[in-house]
């Protein structure tokens, strides 16, 4: 999805993809998202 231009910082009911990765203790996903510019919802509001 990232390679095809998905909005990495889209905010849903559970926050951004980075919020979800952190909340689920998925450090590999969180690192990948951060590397591609992922931010937490509270940083975007």
PDB file of C-alpha atoms in Angstrom:
ATOM      1  CA  UNK A   1       0.000   0.000   0.000  1.00  0.00           C
ATOM      2  CA  UNK A   2       2.815   2.395   0.815  1.00  0.00           C
ATOM      3  CA  UNK A   3       4.381   1.897  -2.613  1.00  0.00           C
ATOM      4  CA  UNK A   4       1.078   2.824  -4.248  1.00  0.00           C
ATOM      5  CA  UNK A   5       0.585   6.072  -2.340  1.00  0.00           C
ATOM      6  CA  UNK A   6      -1.732   5.078   0.509  1.00  0.00           C
ATOM      7  CA  UNK A   7      -2.175   7.840   3.096  1.00  0.00           C
ATOM      8  CA  UNK A   8       0.061   6.554   5.867  1.00  0.00           C
ATOM      9  CA  UNK A   9      -1.374   9.086   8.303  1.00  0.00           C
ATOM     10  CA  UNK A  10      -5.080   8.553   7.671  1.00  0.00           C
ATOM     11  CA  UNK A  11      -6.943   8.751  10.987  1.00  0.00           C
ATOM     12  CA  UNK A  12      -9.634   6.175  11.721  1.00  0.00           C
ATOM     13  CA  UNK A  13     -11.546   5.233  14.854  1.00  0.00           C
ATOM     14  CA  UNK A  14      -8.395   3.724  16.395  1.00  0.00           C
ATOM     15  CA  UNK A  15      -6.041   6.483  15.269  1.00  0.00           C
ATOM     16  CA  UNK A  16      -3.407   6.142  12.574  1.00  0.00           C
ATOM     17  CA  UNK A  17      -1.728   2.955  11.427  1.00  0.00           C
ATOM     18  CA  UNK A  18       1.176   3.885  13.718  1.00  0.00           C
ATOM     19  CA  UNK A  19      -1.163   4.211  16.706  1.00  0.00           C
ATOM     20  CA  UNK A  20      -2.570   0.765  15.985  1.00  0.00           C
ATOM     21  CA  UNK A  21       0.873  -0.806  15.569  1.00  0.00           C
ATOM     22  CA  UNK A  22       2.028   0.693  18.878  1.00  0.00           C
ATOM     23  CA  UNK A  23      -1.158  -0.313  20.707  1.00  0.00           C
ATOM     24  CA  UNK A  24      -0.720  -3.896  19.471  1.00  0.00           C
ATOM     25  CA  UNK A  25       2.967  -3.949  20.459  1.00  0.00           C
ATOM     26  CA  UNK A  26       4.011  -4.529  16.854  1.00  0.00           C
ATOM     27  CA  UNK A  27       7.390  -2.833  16.881  1.00  0.00           C
ATOM     28  CA  UNK A  28       8.355  -4.044  13.389  1.00  0.00           C
ATOM     29  CA  UNK A  29       5.260  -2.426  11.859  1.00  0.00           C
ATOM     30  CA  UNK A  30       5.746   0.717  13.958  1.00  0.00           C
ATOM     31  CA  UNK A  31       9.354   1.031  12.793  1.00  0.00           C
ATOM     32  CA  UNK A  32       8.333   0.561   9.149  1.00  0.00           C
ATOM     33  CA  UNK A  33       5.588   3.166   9.443  1.00  0.00           C
ATOM     34  CA  UNK A  34       7.913   5.665  11.150  1.00  0.00           C
ATOM     35  CA  UNK A  35      10.535   5.097   8.440  1.00  0.00           C
ATOM     36  CA  UNK A  36       7.931   6.095   5.838  1.00  0.00           C
ATOM     37  CA  UNK A  37       6.749   9.177   7.742  1.00  0.00           C
ATOM     38  CA  UNK A  38       4.045   7.641   9.910  1.00  0.00           C
ATOM     39  CA  UNK A  39       2.858   9.783  12.801  1.00  0.00           C
ATOM     40  CA  UNK A  40       0.489   9.333  15.726  1.00  0.00           C
ATOM     41  CA  UNK A  41      -2.971  10.909  15.553  1.00  0.00           C
ATOM     42  CA  UNK A  42      -2.223  13.336  18.390  1.00  0.00           C
ATOM     43  CA  UNK A  43       0.724  14.686  16.375  1.00  0.00           C
ATOM     44  CA  UNK A  44      -1.561  15.439  13.423  1.00  0.00           C
ATOM     45  CA  UNK A  45      -4.449  17.144  15.191  1.00  0.00           C
TER      46      UNK A  45
END
